[in-house]
Tab-separated table of C-alpha atoms in Angstrom:
chain	number	residue	atom	x	y	z
A	1	MET	CA	-124.707	-188.287	17.976
A	2	ALA	CA	-125.169	-190.763	14.753
A	3	HIS	CA	-126.257	-193.279	17.625
A	4	LEU	CA	-129.613	-191.530	17.820
A	5	LEU	CA	-130.625	-192.815	14.187
A	6	SER	CA	-130.334	-195.663	12.237
A	7	THR	CA	-127.017	-197.312	11.392
A	8	SER	CA	-128.208	-197.713	7.694
A	9	CYS	CA	-128.613	-193.696	7.517
A	10	SER	CA	-125.723	-191.272	6.645
A	11	LEU	CA	-126.348	-187.813	7.950
A	12	LYS	CA	-125.147	-184.487	6.511
A	13	ILE	CA	-124.976	-181.235	8.365
A	14	THR	CA	-126.675	-178.955	6.368
A	15	SER	CA	-126.241	-175.901	9.018
A	16	CYS	CA	-124.586	-174.815	12.182
A	17	ARG	CA	-124.739	-171.606	14.232
A	18	LYS	CA	-124.233	-170.646	17.729
A	19	PRO	CA	-127.130	-169.236	19.035
A	20	HIS	CA	-127.439	-166.652	21.292
A	21	SER	CA	-128.580	-167.362	25.378
A	22	LYS	CA	-132.027	-165.525	24.185
A	23	GLN	CA	-132.667	-168.390	21.062
A	24	LEU	CA	-131.063	-170.886	23.878
A	25	ASN	CA	-133.658	-170.649	26.385
A	26	GLU	CA	-136.683	-170.481	23.591
A	27	SER	CA	-135.522	-173.559	22.149
A	28	SER	CA	-135.142	-175.423	25.538
A	29	ASN	CA	-138.832	-174.605	26.404
A	30	ALA	CA	-140.210	-174.617	22.987
A	31	PHE	CA	-142.347	-177.870	24.153
A	32	PRO	CA	-143.355	-179.029	27.490
A	33	ALA	CA	-140.597	-181.117	29.377
A	34	TYR	CA	-142.286	-184.448	28.103
A	35	PHE	CA	-141.367	-183.979	24.490
A	36	SER	CA	-137.655	-183.790	25.384
A	37	LEU	CA	-135.510	-186.793	24.607
A	38	LYS	CA	-132.580	-186.642	27.352
A	39	THR	CA	-129.957	-189.322	27.019
A	40	THR	CA	-126.667	-187.817	28.862
A	41	LYS	CA	-125.780	-184.244	30.615
A	42	ASP	CA	-123.481	-183.612	27.413
A	43	LEU	CA	-126.444	-184.552	24.834
A	44	TYR	CA	-129.826	-182.830	24.574
A	45	CYS	CA	-132.039	-183.482	21.639
A	46	PRO	CA	-135.424	-181.806	21.025
A	47	PHE	CA	-137.238	-181.995	17.850
A	48	GLY	CA	-136.295	-179.296	15.911
A	49	SER	CA	-132.772	-180.102	15.804
A	50	PHE	CA	-129.628	-181.921	17.357
A	51	VAL	CA	-127.695	-179.970	19.942
A	52	VAL	CA	-124.526	-180.961	20.934
A	53	GLN	CA	-122.865	-179.545	24.230
A	54	ARG	CA	-119.313	-179.317	24.179
A	55	GLY	CA	-117.428	-177.908	27.533
A	56	LYS	CA	-119.688	-174.298	27.313
A	57	GLN	CA	-120.241	-174.260	23.885
A	58	ARG	CA	-123.468	-175.162	22.149
A	59	ARG	CA	-124.370	-174.742	18.912
A	60	ILE	CA	-127.489	-175.949	17.013
A	61	CYS	CA	-127.096	-178.321	13.926
A	62	THR	CA	-129.718	-179.277	11.220
A	63	VAL	CA	-129.675	-182.773	10.108
A	64	ARG	CA	-130.334	-184.656	6.895
A	65	ALA	CA	-130.747	-188.275	7.308
A	66	THR	CA	-130.806	-190.056	3.779
A	67	THR	CA	-131.395	-193.651	4.220
A	68	LEU	CA	-129.373	-195.678	1.807
A	69	PRO	CA	-127.673	-199.231	1.847
A	70	LEU	CA	-124.733	-199.791	4.450
A	71	ASP	CA	-122.214	-200.074	1.419
A	72	GLN	CA	-123.403	-197.078	-0.284
A	73	GLU	CA	-122.298	-193.233	1.177
A	74	ALA	CA	-124.884	-190.233	0.625
A	75	PRO	CA	-124.923	-188.328	-2.700
A	76	THR	CA	-123.920	-184.473	-1.909
A	77	GLN	CA	-127.368	-183.467	-3.028
A	78	PRO	CA	-130.451	-185.334	-3.965
A	79	GLY	CA	-130.692	-186.572	-7.633
A	80	SER	CA	-133.007	-185.841	-10.334
A	81	VAL	CA	-134.781	-188.497	-12.071
A	82	PHE	CA	-135.910	-187.278	-16.160
A	83	HIS	CA	-138.381	-188.857	-18.109
A	84	GLN	CA	-138.958	-188.597	-21.545
A	85	ASN	CA	-142.057	-187.429	-23.253
A	86	SER	CA	-143.170	-185.769	-26.664
A	87	ASN	CA	-140.860	-182.361	-25.691
A	88	GLY	CA	-137.993	-183.566	-24.437
A	89	PRO	CA	-136.698	-184.552	-21.251
A	90	SER	CA	-138.404	-182.949	-17.969
A	91	PRO	CA	-138.341	-183.606	-14.278
A	92	PRO	CA	-140.880	-185.079	-11.878
A	93	LYS	CA	-142.178	-183.270	-9.946
A	94	ARG	CA	-140.817	-183.210	-6.151
A	95	VAL	CA	-143.015	-183.495	-3.501
A	96	MET	CA	-142.366	-182.866	0.082
A	97	VAL	CA	-144.730	-184.979	2.304
A	98	ILE	CA	-144.448	-183.534	6.132
A	99	GLY	CA	-145.354	-186.183	8.454
A	100	GLY	CA	-144.641	-188.811	6.213
A	101	ASP	CA	-144.072	-191.128	9.056
A	102	GLY	CA	-147.603	-191.379	9.994
A	103	TYR	CA	-150.563	-193.292	9.148
A	104	CYS	CA	-151.702	-191.028	5.793
A	105	GLY	CA	-148.559	-189.547	5.354
A	106	TRP	CA	-146.635	-192.735	5.000
A	107	ALA	CA	-149.363	-194.774	2.644
A	108	THR	CA	-149.192	-191.364	0.860
A	109	ALA	CA	-145.121	-191.372	0.336
A	110	LEU	CA	-145.118	-194.893	-1.204
A	111	HIS	CA	-147.976	-194.158	-3.431
A	112	LEU	CA	-146.564	-190.858	-5.144
A	113	SER	CA	-142.806	-192.336	-5.314
A	114	ASN	CA	-144.179	-195.439	-7.229
A	115	LYS	CA	-146.097	-192.830	-9.718
A	116	ASN	CA	-142.511	-191.539	-10.210
A	117	TYR	CA	-143.029	-188.799	-7.909
A	118	GLU	CA	-139.434	-187.643	-6.507
A	119	VAL	CA	-140.564	-187.228	-2.842
A	120	ALA	CA	-138.673	-186.440	0.638
A	121	ILE	CA	-139.743	-186.896	3.801
A	122	VAL	CA	-139.808	-184.146	6.984
A	123	ASP	CA	-140.757	-185.846	10.302
A	124	ASN	CA	-139.902	-185.340	13.707
A	125	LEU	CA	-140.695	-188.660	14.745
A	126	VAL	CA	-142.669	-187.374	17.408
A	127	ARG	CA	-145.640	-189.921	16.943
A	128	ARG	CA	-144.096	-192.890	18.089
A	129	LEU	CA	-142.670	-191.102	21.159
A	130	PHE	CA	-147.079	-190.463	21.782
A	131	ASP	CA	-146.921	-194.235	21.722
A	132	HIS	CA	-143.965	-194.443	24.350
A	133	GLN	CA	-145.387	-192.028	26.700
A	134	LEU	CA	-149.364	-193.285	26.579
A	135	GLY	CA	-148.281	-197.326	26.991
A	136	LEU	CA	-149.947	-197.487	23.101
A	137	ASP	CA	-148.611	-199.638	20.501
A	138	SER	CA	-150.039	-199.972	16.682
A	139	LEU	CA	-151.471	-203.404	16.221
A	140	THR	CA	-149.293	-203.834	13.538
A	141	PRO	CA	-145.803	-204.129	14.076
A	142	ILE	CA	-143.839	-200.372	12.420
A	143	SER	CA	-140.177	-200.964	11.257
A	144	SER	CA	-138.160	-197.887	11.573
A	145	ILE	CA	-138.659	-195.009	9.018
A	146	HIS	CA	-135.038	-195.615	8.215
A	147	ASN	CA	-135.580	-199.597	7.676
A	148	ARG	CA	-138.784	-198.643	5.925
A	149	ILE	CA	-137.149	-196.426	2.848
A	150	ARG	CA	-134.500	-198.442	2.448
A	151	ARG	CA	-136.735	-201.369	1.972
A	152	TRP	CA	-138.482	-199.578	-0.202
A	153	LYS	CA	-135.449	-198.730	-2.366
A	154	SER	CA	-134.189	-202.296	-2.647
A	155	LEU	CA	-137.982	-203.582	-3.635
A	156	THR	CA	-138.142	-200.920	-6.257
A	157	GLY	CA	-135.085	-198.862	-6.943
A	158	LYS	CA	-137.112	-195.393	-5.958
A	159	SER	CA	-134.950	-193.165	-3.160
A	160	ILE	CA	-137.107	-191.270	-1.073
A	161	GLN	CA	-135.097	-188.492	0.962
A	162	LEU	CA	-135.455	-188.180	4.449
A	163	TYR	CA	-135.267	-185.167	6.591
A	164	ILE	CA	-135.205	-185.562	10.519
A	165	GLY	CA	-136.727	-182.609	12.602
A	166	ASP	CA	-139.690	-180.401	13.287
A	167	ILE	CA	-141.280	-177.625	11.292
A	168	CYS	CA	-142.063	-175.784	14.214
A	169	ASP	CA	-138.133	-175.018	13.952
A	170	PHE	CA	-137.843	-172.769	11.202
A	171	GLU	CA	-134.352	-172.746	10.383
A	172	PHE	CA	-134.697	-176.671	9.965
A	173	LEU	CA	-137.556	-176.441	7.689
A	174	SER	CA	-135.267	-173.642	5.703
A	175	GLU	CA	-132.273	-176.089	5.110
A	176	SER	CA	-134.800	-178.663	4.005
A	177	PHE	CA	-136.780	-176.671	1.478
A	178	LYS	CA	-133.722	-175.059	0.099
A	179	SER	CA	-132.085	-178.649	-0.325
A	180	PHE	CA	-135.246	-180.271	-1.842
A	181	GLU	CA	-136.699	-177.577	-3.482
A	182	PRO	CA	-140.213	-178.808	-3.663
A	183	ASP	CA	-142.785	-178.041	-6.216
A	184	ALA	CA	-145.779	-179.195	-4.250
A	185	VAL	CA	-145.670	-179.642	-0.441
A	186	VAL	CA	-148.217	-182.300	1.580
A	187	HIS	CA	-148.700	-181.208	4.727
A	188	PHE	CA	-149.812	-184.336	7.059
A	189	GLY	CA	-147.252	-183.006	9.881
A	190	GLU	CA	-149.289	-182.454	12.495
A	191	GLN	CA	-151.170	-183.645	16.003
A	192	ARG	CA	-154.273	-185.904	14.508
A	193	SER	CA	-155.882	-186.747	17.335
A	194	ALA	CA	-159.170	-185.038	19.034
A	195	PRO	CA	-159.050	-186.881	22.403
A	196	TYR	CA	-154.834	-186.435	22.230
A	197	SER	CA	-155.731	-182.872	22.434
A	198	MET	CA	-158.103	-183.182	25.215
A	199	ILE	CA	-155.867	-185.124	27.766
A	200	ASP	CA	-154.993	-182.138	29.791
A	201	ARG	CA	-153.299	-178.094	28.881
A	202	SER	CA	-150.004	-179.246	28.298
A	203	ARG	CA	-151.366	-181.449	25.087
A	204	ALA	CA	-153.687	-179.023	24.451
A	205	VAL	CA	-150.934	-176.211	23.819
A	206	PHE	CA	-148.797	-178.949	22.405
A	207	THR	CA	-151.858	-179.734	19.674
A	208	GLN	CA	-152.097	-175.732	19.260
A	209	HIS	CA	-148.432	-174.818	18.735
A	210	ASN	CA	-147.647	-177.830	16.897
A	211	ASN	CA	-150.332	-177.541	14.309
A	212	VAL	CA	-150.568	-173.702	14.229
A	213	ILE	CA	-147.036	-172.621	14.310
A	214	GLY	CA	-145.842	-175.325	12.068
A	215	THR	CA	-148.613	-174.503	9.593
A	216	LEU	CA	-147.556	-170.620	9.578
A	217	ASN	CA	-143.680	-171.696	9.315
A	218	VAL	CA	-144.784	-173.876	6.135
A	219	LEU	CA	-146.645	-170.817	4.466
A	220	PHE	CA	-143.319	-168.860	5.064
A	221	ALA	CA	-140.932	-171.308	3.480
A	222	ILE	CA	-143.039	-171.257	0.676
A	223	LYS	CA	-143.047	-167.427	0.217
A	224	GLU	CA	-139.463	-167.123	0.726
A	225	PHE	CA	-137.995	-169.980	-1.112
A	226	ARG	CA	-140.426	-171.493	-3.388
A	227	GLU	CA	-143.072	-169.077	-4.339
A	228	GLN	CA	-144.881	-171.489	-7.237
A	229	CYS	CA	-144.691	-174.240	-4.668
A	230	HIS	CA	-148.484	-175.603	-4.172
A	231	LEU	CA	-149.288	-176.522	-1.019
A	232	VAL	CA	-152.009	-179.428	-0.227
A	233	LYS	CA	-152.951	-179.325	3.393
A	234	LEU	CA	-154.950	-182.000	5.296
A	235	GLY	CA	-157.970	-180.535	6.872
A	236	THR	CA	-160.546	-182.402	8.695
A	237	MET	CA	-164.517	-182.912	8.132
A	238	GLY	CA	-164.499	-181.602	11.810
A	239	GLU	CA	-164.052	-177.908	10.714
A	240	TYR	CA	-167.837	-177.836	10.179
A	241	GLY	CA	-169.348	-179.244	13.071
A	242	THR	CA	-172.795	-180.872	12.875
A	243	PRO	CA	-175.098	-177.690	11.129
A	244	ASN	CA	-178.724	-178.154	10.990
A	245	ILE	CA	-178.348	-177.101	7.132
A	246	ASP	CA	-175.735	-178.843	3.813
A	247	ILE	CA	-172.218	-178.778	4.161
A	248	GLU	CA	-170.663	-176.755	1.485
A	249	GLU	CA	-167.303	-177.672	0.162
A	250	GLY	CA	-165.629	-175.022	1.764
A	251	TYR	CA	-167.744	-171.786	0.915
A	252	ILE	CA	-171.252	-170.946	1.304
A	253	THR	CA	-173.186	-168.434	-0.718
A	254	ILE	CA	-175.799	-166.440	1.294
A	255	THR	CA	-178.342	-163.380	1.082
A	256	HIS	CA	-178.822	-161.094	3.584
A	257	ASN	CA	-180.711	-158.446	4.215
A	258	GLY	CA	-181.276	-158.118	0.598
A	259	ARG	CA	-177.028	-158.648	-0.677
A	260	THR	CA	-175.923	-161.599	-1.655
A	261	ASP	CA	-171.907	-162.721	-0.988
A	262	THR	CA	-169.763	-166.142	-1.260
A	263	LEU	CA	-168.207	-166.417	2.190
A	264	PRO	CA	-166.305	-169.233	4.146
A	265	TYR	CA	-168.376	-172.202	5.542
A	266	PRO	CA	-168.784	-171.480	8.964
A	267	LYS	CA	-166.652	-173.592	11.071
A	268	GLN	CA	-168.048	-175.018	14.841
A	269	ALA	CA	-164.689	-177.184	15.782
A	270	SER	CA	-165.464	-179.736	18.783
A	271	SER	CA	-161.870	-180.015	20.308
A	272	PHE	CA	-158.657	-178.225	20.756
A	273	TYR	CA	-157.479	-180.490	17.673
A	274	HIS	CA	-160.171	-179.176	15.487
A	275	LEU	CA	-160.140	-175.755	16.336
A	276	SER	CA	-156.100	-176.044	15.423
A	277	LYS	CA	-157.334	-177.184	11.862
A	278	VAL	CA	-159.855	-174.069	12.170
A	279	HIS	CA	-156.784	-171.676	12.267
A	280	ASP	CA	-154.375	-173.161	9.633
A	281	SER	CA	-157.703	-172.959	7.106
A	282	ASN	CA	-157.777	-168.866	8.016
A	283	ASN	CA	-154.243	-168.554	8.208
A	284	ILE	CA	-153.977	-170.501	4.684
A	285	ALA	CA	-156.923	-168.185	2.957
A	286	PHE	CA	-155.138	-165.256	4.079
A	287	THR	CA	-151.707	-166.113	3.097
A	288	CYS	CA	-153.313	-166.966	-0.849
A	289	LYS	CA	-154.877	-163.672	-0.589
A	290	ALA	CA	-151.916	-161.449	0.827
A	291	TRP	CA	-149.079	-163.376	-0.742
A	292	GLY	CA	-150.519	-165.367	-3.963
A	293	ILE	CA	-149.711	-168.836	-2.373
A	294	ARG	CA	-151.614	-171.211	-4.248
A	295	ALA	CA	-152.910	-174.231	-1.761
A	296	THR	CA	-155.616	-176.655	-1.579
A	297	ASP	CA	-157.404	-177.835	1.782
A	298	LEU	CA	-158.403	-181.261	2.249
A	299	ASN	CA	-161.128	-181.527	4.910
A	300	GLN	CA	-160.674	-185.444	5.035
A	301	GLY	CA	-163.034	-187.587	7.093
A	302	VAL	CA	-162.683	-190.533	9.129
A	303	VAL	CA	-160.351	-192.836	7.540
A	304	TYR	CA	-159.966	-196.379	7.749
A	305	GLY	CA	-158.154	-199.631	6.687
A	306	VAL	CA	-154.230	-199.964	6.553
A	307	ARG	CA	-153.341	-201.713	3.028
A	308	THR	CA	-152.463	-200.059	0.175
A	309	ASP	CA	-150.735	-201.539	-3.180
A	310	GLU	CA	-147.479	-199.921	-2.088
A	311	THR	CA	-147.818	-201.079	1.679
A	312	GLU	CA	-148.876	-204.794	0.752
A	313	MET	CA	-145.474	-205.083	-0.875
A	314	HIS	CA	-143.290	-206.185	2.463
A	315	GLU	CA	-144.212	-206.514	5.982
A	316	GLU	CA	-141.785	-203.871	6.527
A	317	LEU	CA	-143.648	-201.605	4.707
A	318	CYS	CA	-146.613	-201.881	6.724
A	319	ASN	CA	-148.576	-198.959	8.034
A	320	ARG	CA	-150.159	-198.675	11.516
A	321	PHE	CA	-153.374	-199.811	12.630
A	322	ASP	CA	-154.499	-197.966	15.515
A	323	TYR	CA	-157.097	-198.965	17.955
A	324	ASP	CA	-157.057	-197.286	21.058
A	325	GLY	CA	-159.129	-195.094	22.632
A	326	VAL	CA	-157.024	-191.740	21.634
A	327	PHE	CA	-155.700	-192.421	18.450
A	328	GLY	CA	-157.906	-195.158	17.165
A	329	THR	CA	-160.629	-194.368	14.891
A	330	ALA	CA	-164.912	-196.186	15.107
A	331	LEU	CA	-164.252	-198.710	12.285
A	332	ASN	CA	-160.792	-199.697	13.082
A	333	ARG	CA	-161.613	-199.791	16.213
A	334	PHE	CA	-164.962	-201.917	15.876
A	335	CYS	CA	-162.735	-204.609	13.554
A	336	VAL	CA	-160.205	-205.214	16.891
A	337	GLN	CA	-163.189	-204.999	18.817
A	338	ALA	CA	-164.867	-207.578	17.095
A	339	ALA	CA	-161.396	-209.960	16.734
A	340	VAL	CA	-160.956	-210.317	20.260
A	341	GLY	CA	-164.408	-210.645	21.550
A	342	HIS	CA	-164.707	-207.271	22.872
A	343	PRO	CA	-168.597	-205.853	22.889
A	344	LEU	CA	-168.293	-202.512	19.816
A	345	THR	CA	-167.982	-199.723	22.100
A	346	VAL	CA	-170.746	-197.060	21.157
A	347	TYR	CA	-170.591	-193.622	22.377
A	348	GLY	CA	-173.667	-192.266	23.896
A	349	LYS	CA	-176.653	-192.976	21.352
A	350	GLY	CA	-174.750	-193.433	18.234
A	351	GLY	CA	-176.528	-191.121	16.127
A	352	GLN	CA	-172.994	-189.316	15.174
A	353	THR	CA	-172.765	-189.128	11.796
A	354	ARG	CA	-169.615	-188.582	9.715
A	355	GLY	CA	-168.007	-188.717	5.962
A	356	TYR	CA	-165.491	-192.159	5.709
A	357	LEU	CA	-162.755	-193.157	3.023
A	358	ASP	CA	-160.162	-195.891	2.403
A	359	ILE	CA	-156.780	-194.930	3.162
A	360	ARG	CA	-156.389	-195.931	-0.765
A	361	ASP	CA	-158.634	-193.117	-1.349
A	362	THR	CA	-156.784	-190.719	0.617
A	363	VAL	CA	-153.534	-191.438	-1.491
A	364	GLN	CA	-155.523	-190.908	-4.743
A	365	CYS	CA	-156.947	-187.610	-3.332
A	366	VAL	CA	-153.542	-186.361	-2.380
A	367	GLU	CA	-152.155	-187.381	-5.821
A	368	LEU	CA	-155.209	-185.931	-7.910
A	369	ALA	CA	-154.973	-182.554	-5.799
A	370	ILE	CA	-150.705	-182.515	-6.797
A	371	ALA	CA	-151.709	-183.232	-10.540
A	372	ASN	CA	-154.484	-180.564	-10.610
A	373	PRO	CA	-152.866	-177.726	-8.757
A	374	ALA	CA	-154.313	-174.524	-7.235
A	375	GLN	CA	-153.853	-171.495	-9.271
A	376	ARG	CA	-151.831	-168.687	-8.081
A	377	GLY	CA	-153.613	-166.996	-5.140
A	378	GLU	CA	-156.339	-169.807	-5.020
A	379	PHE	CA	-157.760	-171.189	-1.854
A	380	ARG	CA	-159.172	-174.346	-2.865
A	381	VAL	CA	-161.415	-176.726	-0.394
A	382	PHE	CA	-162.302	-180.332	-1.276
A	383	ASN	CA	-163.962	-182.480	1.431
A	384	GLN	CA	-161.821	-185.735	0.922
A	385	PHE	CA	-164.842	-188.635	1.994
A	386	THR	CA	-166.711	-191.062	0.131
A	387	GLU	CA	-169.496	-192.356	2.198
A	388	GLN	CA	-171.338	-190.931	5.102
A	389	PHE	CA	-172.390	-193.477	8.552
A	390	SER	CA	-173.366	-193.160	11.996
A	391	VAL	CA	-171.384	-195.032	14.552
A	392	ASN	CA	-174.378	-197.134	14.951
A	393	ASP	CA	-174.048	-198.030	11.099
A	394	LEU	CA	-170.667	-199.146	11.746
A	395	ALA	CA	-171.505	-201.101	14.299
A	396	THR	CA	-174.470	-202.626	12.358
A	397	LEU	CA	-171.913	-203.562	9.517
A	398	VAL	CA	-169.022	-204.520	11.609
A	399	THR	CA	-171.767	-207.063	13.529
A	400	LYS	CA	-172.804	-208.514	10.207
A	401	ALA	CA	-169.655	-209.265	8.882
A	402	GLY	CA	-168.490	-210.484	12.063
A	403	LYS	CA	-170.923	-213.159	12.380
A	404	LYS	CA	-170.287	-214.632	8.831
A	405	LEU	CA	-166.652	-215.120	10.312
A	406	GLY	CA	-167.979	-217.445	13.047
A	407	LEU	CA	-167.362	-214.416	15.597
A	408	ASP	CA	-169.658	-213.505	18.457
A	409	VAL	CA	-169.941	-209.781	18.082
A	410	GLN	CA	-171.863	-207.488	20.522
A	411	THR	CA	-172.586	-203.815	21.301
A	412	ILE	CA	-172.563	-201.726	24.218
A	413	SER	CA	-173.584	-198.280	24.487
A	414	VAL	CA	-170.831	-196.387	26.704
A	415	PRO	CA	-170.922	-193.122	28.036
A	416	ASN	CA	-169.766	-190.445	25.293
A	417	PRO	CA	-166.402	-188.390	26.621
A	418	ARG	CA	-167.248	-186.194	23.717
A	419	VAL	CA	-169.174	-182.832	24.093
A	420	GLU	CA	-171.533	-183.323	20.855
A	421	ALA	CA	-174.638	-183.807	19.451
A	422	GLU	CA	-175.566	-187.617	19.446
A	423	GLU	CA	-178.319	-187.378	16.892
A	424	HIS	CA	-178.275	-184.483	14.013
A	425	TYR	CA	-178.895	-183.820	10.382
A	426	TYR	CA	-175.476	-184.387	8.435
A	427	ASN	CA	-175.317	-183.984	4.437
A	428	ALA	CA	-172.079	-182.890	3.366
A	429	LYS	CA	-171.006	-182.162	-0.317
A	430	HIS	CA	-168.527	-184.058	-2.035
A	431	THR	CA	-168.064	-183.591	-5.679
A	432	LYS	CA	-164.692	-181.879	-6.462
A	433	LEU	CA	-162.370	-184.734	-5.916
A	434	ILE	CA	-165.018	-186.948	-8.016
A	435	GLU	CA	-165.092	-184.543	-10.947
A	436	LEU	CA	-161.120	-184.749	-10.703
A	437	GLY	CA	-161.368	-188.515	-11.492
A	438	LEU	CA	-161.394	-190.070	-8.125
A	439	LYS	CA	-162.561	-193.760	-8.399
A	440	PRO	CA	-164.083	-194.653	-4.596
A	441	HIS	CA	-163.382	-197.691	-3.018
A	442	LEU	CA	-166.368	-198.071	-0.766
A	443	LEU	CA	-167.317	-200.101	2.067
A	444	SER	CA	-168.072	-203.492	1.281
A	445	ASP	CA	-168.991	-206.779	2.288
A	446	SER	CA	-165.608	-207.933	1.390
A	447	LEU	CA	-163.689	-204.961	2.593
A	448	LEU	CA	-165.216	-205.510	6.246
A	449	ASP	CA	-164.183	-209.257	5.869
A	450	SER	CA	-160.321	-208.354	4.909
A	451	LEU	CA	-160.295	-205.678	7.740
A	452	LEU	CA	-161.839	-208.387	10.545
A	453	ASN	CA	-159.301	-210.787	8.866
A	454	PHE	CA	-156.177	-208.582	9.258
A	455	ALA	CA	-157.439	-207.817	12.817
A	456	VAL	CA	-157.666	-211.646	13.755
A	457	LYS	CA	-154.476	-212.258	12.175
A	458	PHE	CA	-152.738	-209.778	14.707
A	459	LYS	CA	-154.961	-210.037	17.820
A	460	ASP	CA	-152.440	-211.348	20.319
A	461	ARG	CA	-151.122	-207.718	20.004
A	462	VAL	CA	-154.145	-206.080	21.201
A	463	ASP	CA	-154.242	-204.779	24.753
A	464	THR	CA	-157.493	-204.446	25.749
A	465	LYS	CA	-156.514	-202.237	28.763
A	466	GLN	CA	-156.593	-199.450	25.910
A	467	ILE	CA	-159.976	-200.361	24.343
A	468	MET	CA	-162.255	-198.466	26.277
A	469	PRO	CA	-162.194	-194.001	26.226
A	470	SER	CA	-159.882	-192.897	28.593
A	471	VAL	CA	-159.969	-189.283	28.139
A	472	SER	CA	-163.082	-186.942	28.735
A	473	TRP	CA	-163.850	-183.779	27.154
A	474	ARG	CA	-165.382	-182.294	30.569
A	475	LYS	CA	-163.215	-183.694	32.794
A	476	ILE	CA	-159.642	-181.991	30.950
A	477	GLY	CA	-157.525	-180.616	33.656
A	478	VAL	CA	-154.461	-178.485	34.191
A	479	LYS	CA	-151.982	-181.228	35.246
A	480	PRO	CA	-150.913	-183.372	32.997
A	481	LYS	CA	-152.262	-187.294	32.892
A	482	THR	CA	-150.946	-190.513	32.422
A	483	VAL	CA	-153.705	-192.068	30.494
A	484	SER	CA	-153.245	-195.293	31.333
A	485	ALA	CA	-150.351	-197.917	32.634
């Protein structure tokens, strides 16, 4: 079984049980067939656990993986780090980053570790599988999670615990909670692409199951094992849609028939992915009220950039950079298109306006939320972005910056694959994180130059067949699709 993981990884079996036949059937059918990893007839590995079959006996084992240098053995329990202050020794906060191998999660895990938080990453590594399934790849070469963590330890002396498994498997999540005992959970562990959720029925179902059930499991784990734990959950500005009034931060005060109340801001999600985030927000709000959970919902805008102070320390720490039509976001995609001489692909009229922020501000916002936790029973909502741009605004900025670098940047309008307003009012409030101390990195000429130069550096890795949109909201079907070949 160990050959499935890096050879630099020492393993510990934290629980083992023989399931009932009904549980086996449920485990085997928890995901669509294309989410299974089959190696031999004697080894079947779903993301929730490693299942080993010997003869007719099958046992489901939760595996905890800790990356260490090859000449060291894993400690029996995760170590504790203490810092001196005026009141004597006190342990740093222990933060579990679910989805810590992903774009936002990896940058956040390193940032928190660098700030002397004790960090554990929980991930089933499914994001890497998506790329294999769809024939996609990051613009940047990405090291394995084991090599990433090992490199971080060699550079900084700081350890990051690693738990490989699926949070939809509650037994795995329970063992991870009891082992690491987090003070805060940063939850990035969701399928995060609207186009991916709109490819076909099976991926729509996977997105909702993975996101909603995974979040419910996290809520139950906090209730059962760490009731004081603060949940910092990544939401999305896409929950709000594009209403013809100002977007408040989570709540709106309304007067109706002479009576006034403060209510959750109305949600108008525009994909199965965004709908899953709405369901998450409702479930979290309910459990804060019913169980006294403390939670912060970070409704994040569109993230751009790839570099943080930590990921720049070594090439093995480099973050992923998506530019394709399924996972790539607008500004990152435009920069890659400009670098390879492909016209910038503006969807429809290009008036679609959203909030944007630098990846460096993502990690800063998460740190601020952890350092200033919600009260017990409080469900806070922060709108996490720093600036608003339309698609046309971004195309103009990239065109201008590209010409300064000698690039011939053209723009084309392509049929909009999404069902959305292409010209609309958009004014979203985002003051709460600023009040907590956020110092934004605004989109400047120098940053655009840096992004474009970065794209030019890796342009030989660009697959131009992946640039154009390939997923249509209106043509989603029942049968599984292969997006591209």
